[in-house]
CSV table of C-alpha atoms in Angstrom, one decimal:
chain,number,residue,atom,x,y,z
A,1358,UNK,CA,-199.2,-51.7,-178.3
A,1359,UNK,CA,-198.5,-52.0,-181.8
A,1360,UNK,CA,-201.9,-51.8,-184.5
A,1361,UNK,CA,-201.9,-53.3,-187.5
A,1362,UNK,CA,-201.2,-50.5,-191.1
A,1363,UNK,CA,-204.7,-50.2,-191.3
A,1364,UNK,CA,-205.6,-49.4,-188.0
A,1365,UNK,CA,-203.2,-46.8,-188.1
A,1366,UNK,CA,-205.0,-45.2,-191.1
A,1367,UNK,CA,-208.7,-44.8,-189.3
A,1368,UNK,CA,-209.6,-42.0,-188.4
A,1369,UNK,CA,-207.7,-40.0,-190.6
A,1370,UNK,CA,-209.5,-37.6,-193.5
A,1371,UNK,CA,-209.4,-38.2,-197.0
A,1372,UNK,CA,-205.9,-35.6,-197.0
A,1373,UNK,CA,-204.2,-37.2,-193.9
A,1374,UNK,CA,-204.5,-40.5,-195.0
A,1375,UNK,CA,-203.0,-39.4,-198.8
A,1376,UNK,CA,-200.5,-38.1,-197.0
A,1377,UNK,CA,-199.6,-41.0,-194.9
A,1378,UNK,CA,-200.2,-43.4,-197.4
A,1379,UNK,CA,-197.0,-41.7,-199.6
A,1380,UNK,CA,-194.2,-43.5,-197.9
A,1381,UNK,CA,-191.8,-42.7,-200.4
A,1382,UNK,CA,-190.1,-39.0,-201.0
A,1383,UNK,CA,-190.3,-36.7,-202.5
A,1384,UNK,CA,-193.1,-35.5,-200.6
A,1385,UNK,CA,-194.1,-32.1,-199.7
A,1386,UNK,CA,-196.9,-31.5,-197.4
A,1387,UNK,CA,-198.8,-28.4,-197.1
A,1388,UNK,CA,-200.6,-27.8,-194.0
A,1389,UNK,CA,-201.4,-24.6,-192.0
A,1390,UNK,CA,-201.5,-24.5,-187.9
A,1391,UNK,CA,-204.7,-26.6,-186.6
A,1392,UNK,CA,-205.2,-28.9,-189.8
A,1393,UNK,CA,-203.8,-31.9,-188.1
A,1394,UNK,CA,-200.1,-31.8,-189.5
A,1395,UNK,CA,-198.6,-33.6,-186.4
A,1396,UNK,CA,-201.3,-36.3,-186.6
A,1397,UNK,CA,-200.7,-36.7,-189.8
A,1398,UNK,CA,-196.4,-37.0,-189.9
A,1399,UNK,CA,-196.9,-39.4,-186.5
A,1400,UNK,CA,-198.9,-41.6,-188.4
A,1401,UNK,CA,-197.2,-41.7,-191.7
A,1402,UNK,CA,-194.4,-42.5,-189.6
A,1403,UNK,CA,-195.9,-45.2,-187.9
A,1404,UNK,CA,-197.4,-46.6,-191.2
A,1405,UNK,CA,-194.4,-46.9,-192.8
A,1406,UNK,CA,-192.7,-49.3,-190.0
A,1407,UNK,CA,-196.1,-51.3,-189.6
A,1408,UNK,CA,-196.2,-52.0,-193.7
A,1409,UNK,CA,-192.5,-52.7,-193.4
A,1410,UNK,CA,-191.6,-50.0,-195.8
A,1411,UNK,CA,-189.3,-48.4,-193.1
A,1412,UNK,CA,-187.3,-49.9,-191.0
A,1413,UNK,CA,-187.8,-47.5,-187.4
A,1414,UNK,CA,-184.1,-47.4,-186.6
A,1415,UNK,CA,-183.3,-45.5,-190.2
A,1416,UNK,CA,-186.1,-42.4,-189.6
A,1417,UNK,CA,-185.1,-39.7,-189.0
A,1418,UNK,CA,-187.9,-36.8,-188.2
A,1419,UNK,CA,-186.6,-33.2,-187.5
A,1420,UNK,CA,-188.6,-30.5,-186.2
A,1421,UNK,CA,-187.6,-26.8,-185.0
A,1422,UNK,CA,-188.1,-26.9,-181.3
A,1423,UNK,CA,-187.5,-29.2,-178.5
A,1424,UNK,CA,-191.5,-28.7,-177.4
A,1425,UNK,CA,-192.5,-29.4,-181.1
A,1426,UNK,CA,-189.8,-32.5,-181.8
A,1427,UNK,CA,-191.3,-33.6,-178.3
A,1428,UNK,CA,-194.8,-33.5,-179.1
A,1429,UNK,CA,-194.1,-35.5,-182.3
A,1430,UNK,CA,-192.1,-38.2,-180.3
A,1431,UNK,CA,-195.0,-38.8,-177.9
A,1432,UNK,CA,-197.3,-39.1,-180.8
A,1433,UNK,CA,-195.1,-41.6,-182.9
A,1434,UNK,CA,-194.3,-43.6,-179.4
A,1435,UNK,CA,-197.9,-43.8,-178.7
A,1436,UNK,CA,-198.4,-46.0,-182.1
A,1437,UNK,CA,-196.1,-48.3,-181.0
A,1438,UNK,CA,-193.1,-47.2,-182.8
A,1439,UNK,CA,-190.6,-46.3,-179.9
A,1440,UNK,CA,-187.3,-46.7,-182.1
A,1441,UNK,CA,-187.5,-43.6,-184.6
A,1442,UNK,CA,-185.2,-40.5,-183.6
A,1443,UNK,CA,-187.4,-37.2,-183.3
A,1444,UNK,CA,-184.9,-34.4,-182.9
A,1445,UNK,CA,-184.3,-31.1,-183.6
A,1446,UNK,CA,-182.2,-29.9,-186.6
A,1447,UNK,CA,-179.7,-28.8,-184.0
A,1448,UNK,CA,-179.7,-31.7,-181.5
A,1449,UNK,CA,-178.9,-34.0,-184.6
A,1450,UNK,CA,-175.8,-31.9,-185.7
A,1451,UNK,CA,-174.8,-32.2,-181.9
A,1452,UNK,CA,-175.1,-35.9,-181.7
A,1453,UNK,CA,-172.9,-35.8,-184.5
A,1454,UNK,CA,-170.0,-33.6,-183.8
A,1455,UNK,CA,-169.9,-34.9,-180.3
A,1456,UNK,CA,-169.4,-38.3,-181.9
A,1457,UNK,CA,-166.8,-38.4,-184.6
A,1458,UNK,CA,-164.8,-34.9,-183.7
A,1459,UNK,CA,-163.1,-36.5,-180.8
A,1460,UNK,CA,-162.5,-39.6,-183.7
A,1461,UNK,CA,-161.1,-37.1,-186.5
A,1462,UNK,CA,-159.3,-34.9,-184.2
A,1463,UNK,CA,-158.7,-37.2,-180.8
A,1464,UNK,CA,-159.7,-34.1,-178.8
A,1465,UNK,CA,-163.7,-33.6,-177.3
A,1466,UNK,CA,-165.7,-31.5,-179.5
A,1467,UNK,CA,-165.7,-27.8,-178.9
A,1468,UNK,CA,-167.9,-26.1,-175.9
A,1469,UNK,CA,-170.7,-24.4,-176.6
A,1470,UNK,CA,-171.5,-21.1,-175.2
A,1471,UNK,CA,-174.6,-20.5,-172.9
A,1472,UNK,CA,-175.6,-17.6,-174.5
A,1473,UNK,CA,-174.1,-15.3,-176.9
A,1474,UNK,CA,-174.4,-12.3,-174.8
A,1475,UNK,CA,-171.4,-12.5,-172.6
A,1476,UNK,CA,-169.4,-12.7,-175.5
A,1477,UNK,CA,-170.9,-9.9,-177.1
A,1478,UNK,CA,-170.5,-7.4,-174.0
A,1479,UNK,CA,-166.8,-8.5,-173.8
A,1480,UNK,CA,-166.5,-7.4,-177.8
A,1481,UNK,CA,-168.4,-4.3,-177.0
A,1482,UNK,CA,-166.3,-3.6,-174.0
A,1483,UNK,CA,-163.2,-4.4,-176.1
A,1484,UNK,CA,-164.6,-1.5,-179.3
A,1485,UNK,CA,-165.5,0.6,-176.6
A,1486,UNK,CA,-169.4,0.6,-177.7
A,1487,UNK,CA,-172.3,1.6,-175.5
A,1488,UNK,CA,-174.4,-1.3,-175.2
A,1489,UNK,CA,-178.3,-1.9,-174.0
A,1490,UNK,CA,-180.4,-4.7,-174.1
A,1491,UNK,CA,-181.8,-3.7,-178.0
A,1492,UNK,CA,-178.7,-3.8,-179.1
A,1493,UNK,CA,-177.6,-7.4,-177.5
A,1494,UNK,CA,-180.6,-8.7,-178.9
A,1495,UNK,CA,-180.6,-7.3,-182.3
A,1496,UNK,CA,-176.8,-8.1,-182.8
A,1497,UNK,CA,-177.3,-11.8,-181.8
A,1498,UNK,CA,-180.0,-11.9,-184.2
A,1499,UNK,CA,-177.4,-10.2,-187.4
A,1500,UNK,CA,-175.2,-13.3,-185.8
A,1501,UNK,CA,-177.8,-16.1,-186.2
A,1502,UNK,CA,-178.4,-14.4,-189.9
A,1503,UNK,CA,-175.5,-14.3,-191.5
A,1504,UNK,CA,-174.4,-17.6,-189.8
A,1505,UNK,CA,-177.5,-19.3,-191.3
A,1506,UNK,CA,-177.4,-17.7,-194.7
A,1507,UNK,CA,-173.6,-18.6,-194.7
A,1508,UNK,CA,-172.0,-15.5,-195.3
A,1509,UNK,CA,-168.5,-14.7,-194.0
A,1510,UNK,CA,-168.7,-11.2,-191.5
A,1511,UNK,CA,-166.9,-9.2,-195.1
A,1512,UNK,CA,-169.9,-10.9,-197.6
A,1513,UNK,CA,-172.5,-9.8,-194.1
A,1514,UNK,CA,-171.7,-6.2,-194.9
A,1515,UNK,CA,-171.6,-6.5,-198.7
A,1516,UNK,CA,-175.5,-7.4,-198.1
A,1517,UNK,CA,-176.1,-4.8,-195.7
A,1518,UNK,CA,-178.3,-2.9,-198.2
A,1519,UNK,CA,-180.9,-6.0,-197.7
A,1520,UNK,CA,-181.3,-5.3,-193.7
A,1521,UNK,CA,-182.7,-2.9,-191.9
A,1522,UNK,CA,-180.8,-2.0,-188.3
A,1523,UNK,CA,-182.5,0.0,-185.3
A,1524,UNK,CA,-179.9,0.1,-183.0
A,1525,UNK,CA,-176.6,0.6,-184.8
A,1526,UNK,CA,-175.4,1.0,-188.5
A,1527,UNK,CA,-173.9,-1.8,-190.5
A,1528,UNK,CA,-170.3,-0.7,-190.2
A,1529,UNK,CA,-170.6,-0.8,-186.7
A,1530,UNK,CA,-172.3,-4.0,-186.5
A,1531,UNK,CA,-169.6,-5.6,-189.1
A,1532,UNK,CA,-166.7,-4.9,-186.1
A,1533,UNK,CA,-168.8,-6.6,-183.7
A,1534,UNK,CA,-169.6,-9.3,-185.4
A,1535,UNK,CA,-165.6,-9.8,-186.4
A,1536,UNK,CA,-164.8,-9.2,-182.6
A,1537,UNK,CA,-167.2,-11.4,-181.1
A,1538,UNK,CA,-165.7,-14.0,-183.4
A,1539,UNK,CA,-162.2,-13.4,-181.9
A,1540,UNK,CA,-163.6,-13.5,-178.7
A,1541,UNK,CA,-165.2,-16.9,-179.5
A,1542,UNK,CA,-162.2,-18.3,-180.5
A,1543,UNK,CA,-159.8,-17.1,-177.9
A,1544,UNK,CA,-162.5,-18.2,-175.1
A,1545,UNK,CA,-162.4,-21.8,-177.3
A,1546,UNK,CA,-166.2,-21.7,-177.5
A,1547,UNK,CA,-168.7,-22.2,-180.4
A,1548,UNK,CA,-172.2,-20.9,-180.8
A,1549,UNK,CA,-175.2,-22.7,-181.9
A,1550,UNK,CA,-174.9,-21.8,-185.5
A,1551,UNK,CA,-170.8,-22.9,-185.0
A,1552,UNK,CA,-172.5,-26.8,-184.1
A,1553,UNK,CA,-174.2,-26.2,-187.4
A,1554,UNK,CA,-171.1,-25.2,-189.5
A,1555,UNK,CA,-168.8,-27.5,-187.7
A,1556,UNK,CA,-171.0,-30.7,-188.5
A,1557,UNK,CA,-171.5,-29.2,-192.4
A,1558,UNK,CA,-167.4,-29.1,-192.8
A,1559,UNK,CA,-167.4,-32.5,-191.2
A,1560,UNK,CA,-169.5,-33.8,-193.1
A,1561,UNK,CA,-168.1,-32.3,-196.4
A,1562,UNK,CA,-164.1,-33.0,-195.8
A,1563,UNK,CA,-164.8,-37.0,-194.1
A,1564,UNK,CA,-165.5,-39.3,-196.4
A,1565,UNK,CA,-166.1,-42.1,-193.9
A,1566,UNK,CA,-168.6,-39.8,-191.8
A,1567,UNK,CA,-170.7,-39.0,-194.4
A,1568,UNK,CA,-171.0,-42.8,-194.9
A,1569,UNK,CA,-171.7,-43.9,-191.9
A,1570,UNK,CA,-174.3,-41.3,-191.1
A,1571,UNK,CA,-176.0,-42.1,-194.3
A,1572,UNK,CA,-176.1,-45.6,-193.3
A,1573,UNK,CA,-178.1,-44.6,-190.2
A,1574,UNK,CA,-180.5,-43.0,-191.8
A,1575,UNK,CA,-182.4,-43.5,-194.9
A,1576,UNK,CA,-186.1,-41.7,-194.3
A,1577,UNK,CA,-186.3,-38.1,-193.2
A,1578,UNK,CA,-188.8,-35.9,-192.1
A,1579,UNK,CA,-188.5,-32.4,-191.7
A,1580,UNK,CA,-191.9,-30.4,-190.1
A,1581,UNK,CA,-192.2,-26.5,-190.6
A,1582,UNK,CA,-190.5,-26.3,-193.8
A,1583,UNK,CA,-191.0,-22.7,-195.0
A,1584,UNK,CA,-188.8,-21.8,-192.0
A,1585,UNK,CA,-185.4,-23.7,-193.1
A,1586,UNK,CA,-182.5,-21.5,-193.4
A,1587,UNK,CA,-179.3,-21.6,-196.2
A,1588,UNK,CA,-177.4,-23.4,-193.8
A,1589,UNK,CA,-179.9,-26.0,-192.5
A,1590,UNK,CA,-181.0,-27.0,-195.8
A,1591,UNK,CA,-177.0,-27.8,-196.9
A,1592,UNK,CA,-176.7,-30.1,-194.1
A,1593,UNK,CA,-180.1,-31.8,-195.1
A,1594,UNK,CA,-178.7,-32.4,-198.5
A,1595,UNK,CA,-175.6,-33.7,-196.7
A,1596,UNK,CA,-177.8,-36.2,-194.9
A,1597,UNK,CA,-180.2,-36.9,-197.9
A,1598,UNK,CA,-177.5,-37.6,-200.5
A,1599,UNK,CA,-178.3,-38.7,-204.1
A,1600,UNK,CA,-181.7,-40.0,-202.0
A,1601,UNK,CA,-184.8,-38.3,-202.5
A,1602,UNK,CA,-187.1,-39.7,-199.2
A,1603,UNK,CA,-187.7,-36.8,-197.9
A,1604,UNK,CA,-190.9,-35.5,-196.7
A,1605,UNK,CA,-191.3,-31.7,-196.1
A,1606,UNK,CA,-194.0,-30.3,-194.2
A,1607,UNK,CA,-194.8,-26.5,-194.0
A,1608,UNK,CA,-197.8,-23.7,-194.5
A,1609,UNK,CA,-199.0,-22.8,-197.4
């Protein structure tokens, strides 16, 4: 059932309803765990469609997890405002190379790996390293970190003064990280952070894809702010443009 703008402003506290009053970006919101942050995006969401300042079909709101992006969803849905796409950073840069790579390159989009840890036993397998379970789960998170702050594997180990290793040193790490890329490529898989890169370069080399996904969306939310990596925030600008409604939420 769909309330009226004002309705949808009751029962919110002097803050919230400032916040979901200011339809029109920039806007940064700063809100810790437990002050209401999701109440307050849902119905600055919903406000804006209500007062016709957004139409629902060009809102875009991105959160980090498929519980979180969920949750928001629910909340938006139960204000009457089923049309607005809740997603995750990720699930949007899938939607998006699953539709126009097959149009740019008339083959499907690349398969994604389950995990990253069969491909990084069959590179440790291939350098002849020991492996254990510390050391799968610290080299998928080097992956995820120099993927995200979109470094190549030789500018990873020109930075390797800024990390801290427990289970193997940098040089090391630096031929896994090459091999496991080989072994990506020659299994014709991409990782999460690939979808990521793929969709960026997309975006960047087709002029007509950029268009049209600017077209789709206009307004864009994007909850837990402080969190957004190198990589993430270049596709946002992608999306954004020369626009500027954006509203960020994060902790203080």
């Amino acid at each position: 059932m769909e309330s009226s703008p004002e309705e949808l402003l009751q029962g919110l506290d002097s803050q919230q309803r400032l916040a979901a009053e200011s339809l029109l970006g920039p806007v940064r919101i700063v809100a810790s765990a437990g002050s209401g942050k999701t109440k307050t995006i849902s119905h600055r969401i919903a406000y804006g469609v209500a007062s016709g300042v957004y139409a629902p079909e060009k809102v875009l709101a991105l959160s980090y997890t498929s519980r979180s992006a969920a949750e928001l969803r629910a909340r938006i849905n139960s204000l009457g405002v089923p049309a607005v796409q809740v997603r995750t950073v990720h699930a949007s840069a899938l939607a998006q190379l699953r539709h126009f790579w097959p149009q740019i390159t008339g083959v499907s989009a690349p398969k994604i790996a389950t995990s990253k840890k069969d491909l990084l036993l069959q590179s440790l397998k291939n350098l002849k390293i020991d492996s254990n379970q510390s050391v799968l789960r610290e080299l998928a998170s080097e992956i995820e970190w120099w993927k995200y702050s979109m470094l190549s594997p030789y500018q990873y180990l020109e930075r390797a003064i800024e990390r801290k290793l427990e289970t193997l040193n940098f040089s090391v790490a630096h031929k896994v990280i090459v091999e496991y890329e080989r072994v990506k490529a020659e299994s014709k898989q991409i990782d999460w952070e690939d979808v990521l890169l793929l969709t960026l370069g997309m975006l960047k080399s087709e002029p007509r894809v950029i268009e049209q996904v600017r077209a789709q969306y206009r307004f864009f939310t994007i909850d837990e702010f402080q969190d957004i990596s190198p990589l993430q925030f270049e596709l946002l600008q992608q999306w954004l443009g020369d626009r500027s409604d954006l509203c960020v939420v994060g902790d203080p």
